[in-house]
PDB file of C-alpha atoms and ligand atoms in Angstrom:
ATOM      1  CA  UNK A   1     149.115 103.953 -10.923  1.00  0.00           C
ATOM      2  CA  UNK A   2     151.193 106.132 -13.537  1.00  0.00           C
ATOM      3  CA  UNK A   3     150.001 109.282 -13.920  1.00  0.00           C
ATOM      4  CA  UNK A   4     151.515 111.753 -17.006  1.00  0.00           C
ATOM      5  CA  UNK A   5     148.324 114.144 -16.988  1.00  0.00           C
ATOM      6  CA  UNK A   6     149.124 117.215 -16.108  1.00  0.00           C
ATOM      7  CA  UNK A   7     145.554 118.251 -14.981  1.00  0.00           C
ATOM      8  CA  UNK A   8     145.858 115.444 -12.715  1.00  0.00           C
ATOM      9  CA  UNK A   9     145.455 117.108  -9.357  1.00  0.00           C
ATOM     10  CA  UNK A  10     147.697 114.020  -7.424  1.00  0.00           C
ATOM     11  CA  UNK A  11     151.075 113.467  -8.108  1.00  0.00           C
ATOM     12  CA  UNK A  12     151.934 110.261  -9.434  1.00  0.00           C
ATOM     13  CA  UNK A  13     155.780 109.276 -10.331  1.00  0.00           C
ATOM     14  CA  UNK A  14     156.246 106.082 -12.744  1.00  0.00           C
ATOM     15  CA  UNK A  15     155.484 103.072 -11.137  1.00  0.00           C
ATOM     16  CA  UNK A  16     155.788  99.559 -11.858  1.00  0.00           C
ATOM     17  CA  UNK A  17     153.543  96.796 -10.186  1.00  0.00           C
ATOM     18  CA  UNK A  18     153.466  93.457  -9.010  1.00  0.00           C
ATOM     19  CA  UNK A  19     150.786  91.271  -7.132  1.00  0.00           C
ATOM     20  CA  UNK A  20     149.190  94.689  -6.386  1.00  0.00           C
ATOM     21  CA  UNK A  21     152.668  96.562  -4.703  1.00  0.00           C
ATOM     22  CA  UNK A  22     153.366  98.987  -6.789  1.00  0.00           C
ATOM     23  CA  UNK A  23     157.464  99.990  -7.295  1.00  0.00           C
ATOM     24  CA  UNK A  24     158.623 103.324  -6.911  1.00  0.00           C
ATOM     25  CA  UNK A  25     162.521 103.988  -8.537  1.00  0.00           C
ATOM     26  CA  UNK A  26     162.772 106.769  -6.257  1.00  0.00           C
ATOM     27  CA  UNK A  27     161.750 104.856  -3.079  1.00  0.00           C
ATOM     28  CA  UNK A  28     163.827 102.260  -4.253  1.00  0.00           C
ATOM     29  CA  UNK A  29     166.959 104.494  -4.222  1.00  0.00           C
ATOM     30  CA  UNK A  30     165.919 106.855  -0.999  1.00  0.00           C
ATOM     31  CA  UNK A  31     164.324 104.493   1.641  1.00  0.00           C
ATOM     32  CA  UNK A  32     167.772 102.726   3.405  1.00  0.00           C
ATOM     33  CA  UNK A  33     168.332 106.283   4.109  1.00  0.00           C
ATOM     34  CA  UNK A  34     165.136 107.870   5.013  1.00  0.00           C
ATOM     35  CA  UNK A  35     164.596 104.744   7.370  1.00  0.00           C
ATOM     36  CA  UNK A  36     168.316 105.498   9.038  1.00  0.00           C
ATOM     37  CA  UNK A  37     167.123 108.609  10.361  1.00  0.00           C
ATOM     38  CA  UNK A  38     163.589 107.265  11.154  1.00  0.00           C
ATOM     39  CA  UNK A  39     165.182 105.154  13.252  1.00  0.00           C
ATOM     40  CA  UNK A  40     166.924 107.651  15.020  1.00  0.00           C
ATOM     41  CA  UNK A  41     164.424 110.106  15.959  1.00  0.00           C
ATOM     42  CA  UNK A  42     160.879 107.845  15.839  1.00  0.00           C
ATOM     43  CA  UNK A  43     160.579 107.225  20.033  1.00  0.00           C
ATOM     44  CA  UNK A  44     160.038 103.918  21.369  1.00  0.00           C
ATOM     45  CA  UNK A  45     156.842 102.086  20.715  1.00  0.00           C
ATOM     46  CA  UNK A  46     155.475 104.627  18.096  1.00  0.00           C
ATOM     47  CA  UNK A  47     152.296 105.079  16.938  1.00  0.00           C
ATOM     48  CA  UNK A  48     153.257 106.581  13.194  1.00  0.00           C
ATOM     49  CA  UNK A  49     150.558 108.597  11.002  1.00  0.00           C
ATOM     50  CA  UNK A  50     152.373 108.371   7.408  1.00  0.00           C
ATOM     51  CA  UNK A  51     151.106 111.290   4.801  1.00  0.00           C
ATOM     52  CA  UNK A  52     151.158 110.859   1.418  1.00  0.00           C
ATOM     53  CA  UNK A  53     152.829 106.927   1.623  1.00  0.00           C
ATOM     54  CA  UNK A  54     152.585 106.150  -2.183  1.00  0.00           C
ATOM     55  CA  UNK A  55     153.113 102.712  -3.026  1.00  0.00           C
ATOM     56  CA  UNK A  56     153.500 102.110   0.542  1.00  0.00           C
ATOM     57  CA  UNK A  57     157.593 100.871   0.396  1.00  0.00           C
ATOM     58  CA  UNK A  58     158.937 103.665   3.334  1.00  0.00           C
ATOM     59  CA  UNK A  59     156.301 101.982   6.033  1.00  0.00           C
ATOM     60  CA  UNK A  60     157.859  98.500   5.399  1.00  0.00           C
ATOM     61  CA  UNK A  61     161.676  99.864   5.441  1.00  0.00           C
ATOM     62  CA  UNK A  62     160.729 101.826   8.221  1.00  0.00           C
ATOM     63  CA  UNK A  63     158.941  98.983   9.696  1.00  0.00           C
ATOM     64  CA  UNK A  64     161.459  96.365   9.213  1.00  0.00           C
ATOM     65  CA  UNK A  65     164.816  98.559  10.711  1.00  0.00           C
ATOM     66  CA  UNK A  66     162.409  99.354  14.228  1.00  0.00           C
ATOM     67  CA  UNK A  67     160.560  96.142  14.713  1.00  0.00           C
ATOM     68  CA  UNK A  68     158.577  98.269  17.925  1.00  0.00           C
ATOM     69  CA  UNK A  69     157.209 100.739  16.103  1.00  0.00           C
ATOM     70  CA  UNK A  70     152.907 100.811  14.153  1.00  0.00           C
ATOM     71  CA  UNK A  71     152.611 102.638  10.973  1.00  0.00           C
ATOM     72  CA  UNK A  72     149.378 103.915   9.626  1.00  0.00           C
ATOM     73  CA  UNK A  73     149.532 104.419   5.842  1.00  0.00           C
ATOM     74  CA  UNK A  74     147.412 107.338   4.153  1.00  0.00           C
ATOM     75  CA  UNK A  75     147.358 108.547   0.521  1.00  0.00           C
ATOM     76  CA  UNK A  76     143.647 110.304  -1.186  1.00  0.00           C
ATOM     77  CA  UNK A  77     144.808 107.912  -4.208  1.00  0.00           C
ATOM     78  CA  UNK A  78     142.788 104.873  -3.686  1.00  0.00           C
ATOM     79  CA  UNK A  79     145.681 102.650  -6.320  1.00  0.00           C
ATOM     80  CA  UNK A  80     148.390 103.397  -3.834  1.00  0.00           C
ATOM     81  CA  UNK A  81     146.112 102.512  -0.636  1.00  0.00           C
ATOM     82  CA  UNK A  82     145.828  99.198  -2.545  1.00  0.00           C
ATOM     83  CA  UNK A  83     149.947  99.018  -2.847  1.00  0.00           C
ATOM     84  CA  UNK A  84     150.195 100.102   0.652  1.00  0.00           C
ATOM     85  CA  UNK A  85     147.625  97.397   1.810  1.00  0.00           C
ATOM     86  CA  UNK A  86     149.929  94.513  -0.269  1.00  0.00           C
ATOM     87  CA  UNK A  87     153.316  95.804   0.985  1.00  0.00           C
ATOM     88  CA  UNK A  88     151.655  95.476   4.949  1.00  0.00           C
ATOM     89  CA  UNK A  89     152.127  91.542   4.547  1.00  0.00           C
ATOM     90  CA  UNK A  90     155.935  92.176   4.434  1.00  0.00           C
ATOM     91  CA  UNK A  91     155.506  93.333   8.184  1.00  0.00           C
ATOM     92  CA  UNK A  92     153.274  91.268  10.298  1.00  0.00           C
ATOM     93  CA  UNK A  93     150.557  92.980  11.568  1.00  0.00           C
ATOM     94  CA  UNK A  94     152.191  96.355  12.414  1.00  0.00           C
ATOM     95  CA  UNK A  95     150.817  98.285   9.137  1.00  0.00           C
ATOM     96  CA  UNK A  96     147.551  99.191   9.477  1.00  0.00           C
ATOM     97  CA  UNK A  97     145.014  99.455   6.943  1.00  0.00           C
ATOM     98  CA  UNK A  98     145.368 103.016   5.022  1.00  0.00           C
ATOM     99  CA  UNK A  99     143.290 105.804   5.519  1.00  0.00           C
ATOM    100  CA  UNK A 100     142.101 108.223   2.798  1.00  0.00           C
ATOM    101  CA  UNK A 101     143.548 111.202   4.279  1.00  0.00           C
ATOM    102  CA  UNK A 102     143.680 114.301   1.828  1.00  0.00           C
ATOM    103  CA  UNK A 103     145.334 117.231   3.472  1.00  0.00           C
ATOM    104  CA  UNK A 104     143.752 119.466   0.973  1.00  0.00           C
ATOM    105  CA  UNK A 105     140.517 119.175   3.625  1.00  0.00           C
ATOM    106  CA  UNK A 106     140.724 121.186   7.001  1.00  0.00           C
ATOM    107  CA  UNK A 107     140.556 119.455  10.050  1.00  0.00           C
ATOM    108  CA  UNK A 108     141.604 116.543   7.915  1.00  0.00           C
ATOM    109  CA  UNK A 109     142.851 114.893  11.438  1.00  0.00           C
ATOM    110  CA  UNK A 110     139.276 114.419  12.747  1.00  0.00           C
ATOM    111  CA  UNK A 111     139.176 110.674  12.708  1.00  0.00           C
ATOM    112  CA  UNK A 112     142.672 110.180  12.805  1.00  0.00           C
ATOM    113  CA  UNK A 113     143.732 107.258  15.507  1.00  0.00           C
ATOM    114  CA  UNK A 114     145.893 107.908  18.314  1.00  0.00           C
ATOM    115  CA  UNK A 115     149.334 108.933  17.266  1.00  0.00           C
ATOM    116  CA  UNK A 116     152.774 109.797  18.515  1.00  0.00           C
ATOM    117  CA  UNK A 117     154.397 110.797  15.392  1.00  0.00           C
ATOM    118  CA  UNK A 118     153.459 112.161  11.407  1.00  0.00           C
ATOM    119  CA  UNK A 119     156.148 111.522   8.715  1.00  0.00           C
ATOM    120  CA  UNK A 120     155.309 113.010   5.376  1.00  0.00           C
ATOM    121  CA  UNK A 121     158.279 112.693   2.268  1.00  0.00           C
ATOM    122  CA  UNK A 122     158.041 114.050  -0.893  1.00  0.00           C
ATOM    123  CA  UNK A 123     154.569 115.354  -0.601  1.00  0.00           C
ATOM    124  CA  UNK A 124     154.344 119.309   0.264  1.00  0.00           C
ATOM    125  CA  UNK A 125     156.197 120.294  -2.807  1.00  0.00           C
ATOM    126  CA  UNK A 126     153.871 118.093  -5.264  1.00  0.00           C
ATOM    127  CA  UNK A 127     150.745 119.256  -3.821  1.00  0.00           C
ATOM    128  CA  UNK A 128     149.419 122.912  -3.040  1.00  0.00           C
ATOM    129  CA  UNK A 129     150.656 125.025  -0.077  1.00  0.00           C
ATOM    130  CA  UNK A 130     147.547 124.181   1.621  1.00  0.00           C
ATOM    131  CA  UNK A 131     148.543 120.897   1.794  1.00  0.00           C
ATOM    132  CA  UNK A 132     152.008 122.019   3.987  1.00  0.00           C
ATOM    133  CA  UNK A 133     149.469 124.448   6.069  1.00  0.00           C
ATOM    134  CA  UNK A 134     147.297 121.626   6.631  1.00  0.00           C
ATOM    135  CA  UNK A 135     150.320 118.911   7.698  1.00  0.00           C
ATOM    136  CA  UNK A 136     151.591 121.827  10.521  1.00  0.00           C
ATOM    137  CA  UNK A 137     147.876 122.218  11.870  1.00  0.00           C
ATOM    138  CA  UNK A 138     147.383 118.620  11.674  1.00  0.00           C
ATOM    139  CA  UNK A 139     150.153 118.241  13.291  1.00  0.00           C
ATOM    140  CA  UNK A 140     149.434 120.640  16.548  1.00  0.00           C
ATOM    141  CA  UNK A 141     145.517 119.033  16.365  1.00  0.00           C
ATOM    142  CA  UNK A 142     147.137 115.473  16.947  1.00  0.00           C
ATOM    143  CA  UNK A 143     151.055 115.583  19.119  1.00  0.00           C
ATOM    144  CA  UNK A 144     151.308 116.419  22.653  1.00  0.00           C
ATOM    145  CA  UNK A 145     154.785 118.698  23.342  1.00  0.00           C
ATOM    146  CA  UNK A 146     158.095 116.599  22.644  1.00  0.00           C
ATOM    147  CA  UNK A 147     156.384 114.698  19.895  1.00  0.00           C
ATOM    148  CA  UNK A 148     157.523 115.017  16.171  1.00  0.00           C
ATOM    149  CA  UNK A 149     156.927 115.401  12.577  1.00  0.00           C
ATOM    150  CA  UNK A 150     159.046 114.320  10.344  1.00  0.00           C
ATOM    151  CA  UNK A 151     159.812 115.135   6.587  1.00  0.00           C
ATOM    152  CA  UNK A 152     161.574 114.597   3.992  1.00  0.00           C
ATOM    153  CA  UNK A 153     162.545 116.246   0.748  1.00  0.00           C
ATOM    154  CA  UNK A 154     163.754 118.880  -1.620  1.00  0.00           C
ATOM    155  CA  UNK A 155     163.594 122.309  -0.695  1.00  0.00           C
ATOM    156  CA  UNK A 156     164.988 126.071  -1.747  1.00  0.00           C
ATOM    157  CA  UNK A 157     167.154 128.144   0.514  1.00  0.00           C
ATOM    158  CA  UNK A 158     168.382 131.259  -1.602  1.00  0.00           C
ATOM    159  CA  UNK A 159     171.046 131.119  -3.291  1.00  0.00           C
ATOM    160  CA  UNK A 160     172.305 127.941  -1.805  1.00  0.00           C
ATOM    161  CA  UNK A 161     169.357 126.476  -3.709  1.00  0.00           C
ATOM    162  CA  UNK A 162     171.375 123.320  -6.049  1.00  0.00           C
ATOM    163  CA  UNK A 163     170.361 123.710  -9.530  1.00  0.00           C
ATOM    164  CA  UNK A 164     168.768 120.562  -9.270  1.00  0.00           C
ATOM    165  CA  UNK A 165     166.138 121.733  -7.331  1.00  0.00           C
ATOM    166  CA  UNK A 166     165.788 125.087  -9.378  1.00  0.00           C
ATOM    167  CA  UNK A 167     165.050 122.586 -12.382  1.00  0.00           C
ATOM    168  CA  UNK A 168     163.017 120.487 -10.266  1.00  0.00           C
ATOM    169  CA  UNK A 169     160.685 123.717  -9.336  1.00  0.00           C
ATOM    170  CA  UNK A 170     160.486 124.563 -12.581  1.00  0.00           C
ATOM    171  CA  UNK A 171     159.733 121.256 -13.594  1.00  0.00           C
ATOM    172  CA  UNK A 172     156.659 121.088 -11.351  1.00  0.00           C
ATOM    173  CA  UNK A 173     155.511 124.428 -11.551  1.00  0.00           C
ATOM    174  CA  UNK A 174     154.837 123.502 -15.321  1.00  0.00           C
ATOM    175  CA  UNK A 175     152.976 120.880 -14.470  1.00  0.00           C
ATOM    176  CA  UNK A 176     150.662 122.569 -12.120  1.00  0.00           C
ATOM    177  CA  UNK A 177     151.636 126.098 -11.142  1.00  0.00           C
ATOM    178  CA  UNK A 178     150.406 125.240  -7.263  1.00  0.00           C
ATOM    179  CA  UNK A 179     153.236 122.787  -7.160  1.00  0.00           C
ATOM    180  CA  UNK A 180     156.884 124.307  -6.720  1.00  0.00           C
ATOM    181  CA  UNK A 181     160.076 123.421  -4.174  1.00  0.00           C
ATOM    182  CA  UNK A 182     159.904 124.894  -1.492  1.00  0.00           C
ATOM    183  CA  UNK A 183     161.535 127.706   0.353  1.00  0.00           C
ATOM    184  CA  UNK A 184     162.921 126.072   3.469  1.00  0.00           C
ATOM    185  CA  UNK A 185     162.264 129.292   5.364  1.00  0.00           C
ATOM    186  CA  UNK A 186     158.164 129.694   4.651  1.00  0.00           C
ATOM    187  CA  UNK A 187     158.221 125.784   5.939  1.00  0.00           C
ATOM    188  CA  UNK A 188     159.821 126.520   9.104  1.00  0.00           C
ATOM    189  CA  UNK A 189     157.683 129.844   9.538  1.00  0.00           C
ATOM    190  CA  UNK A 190     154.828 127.418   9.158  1.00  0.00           C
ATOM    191  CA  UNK A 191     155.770 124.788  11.953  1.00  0.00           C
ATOM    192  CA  UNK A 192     156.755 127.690  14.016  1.00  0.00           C
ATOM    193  CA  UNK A 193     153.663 129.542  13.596  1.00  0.00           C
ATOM    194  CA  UNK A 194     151.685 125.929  14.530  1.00  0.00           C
ATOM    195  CA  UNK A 195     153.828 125.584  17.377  1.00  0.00           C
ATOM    196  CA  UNK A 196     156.733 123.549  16.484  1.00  0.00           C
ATOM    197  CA  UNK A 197     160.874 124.208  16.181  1.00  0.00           C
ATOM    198  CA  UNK A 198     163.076 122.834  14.385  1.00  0.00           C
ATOM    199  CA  UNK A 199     164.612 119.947  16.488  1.00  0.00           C
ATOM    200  CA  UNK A 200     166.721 118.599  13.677  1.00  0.00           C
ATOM    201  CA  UNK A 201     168.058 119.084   9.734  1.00  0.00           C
ATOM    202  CA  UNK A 202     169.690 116.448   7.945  1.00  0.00           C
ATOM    203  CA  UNK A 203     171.258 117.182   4.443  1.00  0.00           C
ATOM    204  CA  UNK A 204     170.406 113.758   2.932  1.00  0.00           C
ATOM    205  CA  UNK A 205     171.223 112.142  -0.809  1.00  0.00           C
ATOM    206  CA  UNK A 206     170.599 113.957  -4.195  1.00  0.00           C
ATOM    207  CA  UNK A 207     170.557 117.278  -2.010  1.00  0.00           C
ATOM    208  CA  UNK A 208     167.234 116.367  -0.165  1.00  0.00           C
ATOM    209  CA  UNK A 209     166.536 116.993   3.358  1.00  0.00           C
ATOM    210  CA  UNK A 210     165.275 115.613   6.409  1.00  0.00           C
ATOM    211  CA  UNK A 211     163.764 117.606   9.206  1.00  0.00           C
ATOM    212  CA  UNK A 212     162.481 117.135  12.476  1.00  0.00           C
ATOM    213  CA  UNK A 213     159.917 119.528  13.957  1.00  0.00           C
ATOM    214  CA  UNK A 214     159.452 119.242  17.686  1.00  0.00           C
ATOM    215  CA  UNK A 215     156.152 120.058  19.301  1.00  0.00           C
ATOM    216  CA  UNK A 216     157.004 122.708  22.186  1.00  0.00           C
ATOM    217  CA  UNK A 217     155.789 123.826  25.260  1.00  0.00           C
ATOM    218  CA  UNK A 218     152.036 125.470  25.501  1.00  0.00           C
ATOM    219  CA  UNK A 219     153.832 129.015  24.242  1.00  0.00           C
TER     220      UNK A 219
HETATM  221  C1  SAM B   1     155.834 111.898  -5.029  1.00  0.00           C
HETATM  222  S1  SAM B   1     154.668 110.872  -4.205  1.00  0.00           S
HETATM  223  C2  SAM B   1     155.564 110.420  -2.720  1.00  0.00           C
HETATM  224  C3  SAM B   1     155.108 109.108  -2.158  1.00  0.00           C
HETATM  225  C4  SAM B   1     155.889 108.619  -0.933  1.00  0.00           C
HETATM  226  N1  SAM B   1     155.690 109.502   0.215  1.00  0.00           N
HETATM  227  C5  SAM B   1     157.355 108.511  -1.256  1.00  0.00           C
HETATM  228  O1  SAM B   1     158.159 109.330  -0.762  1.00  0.00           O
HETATM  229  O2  SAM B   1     157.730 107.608  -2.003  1.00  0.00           O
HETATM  230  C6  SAM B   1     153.512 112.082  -3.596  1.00  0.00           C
HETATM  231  C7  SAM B   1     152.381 111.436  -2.805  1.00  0.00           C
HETATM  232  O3  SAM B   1     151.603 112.503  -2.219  1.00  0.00           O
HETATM  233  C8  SAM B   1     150.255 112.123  -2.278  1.00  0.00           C
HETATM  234  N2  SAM B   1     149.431 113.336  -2.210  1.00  0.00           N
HETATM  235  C9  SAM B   1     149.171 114.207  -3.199  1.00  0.00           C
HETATM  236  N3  SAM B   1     148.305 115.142  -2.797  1.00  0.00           N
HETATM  237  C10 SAM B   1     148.026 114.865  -1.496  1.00  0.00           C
HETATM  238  C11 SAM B   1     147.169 115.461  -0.529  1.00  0.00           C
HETATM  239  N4  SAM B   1     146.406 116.512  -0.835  1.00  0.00           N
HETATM  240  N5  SAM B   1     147.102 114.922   0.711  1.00  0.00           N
HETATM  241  C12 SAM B   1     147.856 113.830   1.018  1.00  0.00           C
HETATM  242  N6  SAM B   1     148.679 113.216   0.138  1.00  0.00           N
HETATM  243  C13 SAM B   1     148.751 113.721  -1.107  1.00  0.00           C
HETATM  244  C14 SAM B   1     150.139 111.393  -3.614  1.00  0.00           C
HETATM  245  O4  SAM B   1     148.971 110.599  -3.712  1.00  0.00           O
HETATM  246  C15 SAM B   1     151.421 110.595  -3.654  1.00  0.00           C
HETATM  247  O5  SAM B   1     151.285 109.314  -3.095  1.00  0.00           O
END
């Protein structure tokens, strides 16, 4: 699904589609990458909750470079749980059928299966705040300590903040002025507050990020 309505409340980049997959240019050019450091910090024999998975291309790159690994697909837009239900054939039997998870909703994890790990890219910054709030809760609700979530994407850090992402924040806020980069502190604060540190950062391509939030101790 394309979606260039700004009053549409879920974001929606161009995509093209085939055979029901849908194509996403910008998983096309970030997913050897993304699944690099998946590979490194996803433990053995996962059990991986996926927020947000779009047209459903990072489970199957994910998928294919850790062949002992389970992904569960999610997305509240019922197009991409169709492209996310036609990319599962490219990985036998390890991508489960997608969920209708909106992390808009509290206690959104309630049904959730079993899982050892959450990976959410490119989501909290094209959604509102609540949905970040909601993916650190979430997140304590469903790990045990040592466990991770992992994400991926643009953020702000002060003046260190590329002008890319100043334009992309602007970009978005205009759009829908709950949207907005952001600041790499308030996300931290957040998985702090739940009950998580920061395990990991990874500057990645196009001055994205990766980072790793570690489930600690009972505090
Ligand atoms: C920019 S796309 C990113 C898709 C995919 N994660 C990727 O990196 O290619 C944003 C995704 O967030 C999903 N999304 C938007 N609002 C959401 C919400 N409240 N809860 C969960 N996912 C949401 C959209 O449906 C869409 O698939």
């Amino acid at each position: 699904m394309t979606s260039s309505d700004p009053n549409d409340p879920i974001a929606l980049e161009a995509r093209t589609a085939t055979d029901g997959r849908l194509f996403s240019p910008s998983a096309a050019r970030n997913r050897a990458a993304i699944a690099d450091v998946l590979d490194v910090v996803l433990p053995r024999q996962a059990r991986v909750l996926e927020i947000g998975s779009g047209t459903g291309e990072h489970a199957v790159a994910a998928c294919e470079v850790r062949p002992d690994i389970h992904w569960q697909p999610s997305d509240p837009d019922a197009d991409s749980r169709a492209s996310q239900q036609a990319w599962a054939s490219a990985v036998d039997g390890r991508i489960a059928a997608p969920l209708a998870l909106d992390l808009t909703q509290d206690h959104w994890w309630q049904d959730v299966p079993e899982t050892d790990a959450i990976v959410c890219m490119n989501v909290i910054h094209i959604s509102p705040w609540r949905v970040a709030e909601n993916l650190a809760a979430g997140g304590a609700a469903l790990l045990k300590p040592g466990q991770r979530v992992f994400t991926y994407g643009p953020y702000k850090e002060g003046e260190k903040t590329a002008p890319s992402n100043l334009a992309f924040d602007e970009n978005l806020k205009s759009r829908n002025p709950d949207w907005g980069v952001r600041d790499l502190d308030a996300v931290i604060a957040l998985f702090d507050a739940a009950g998580f540190v920061l395990e990991r950062r990874i500057d990645m391509p196009a001055n994205n990020l990766s980072l790793v939030f570690e489930k600690a101790e009972s505090r």
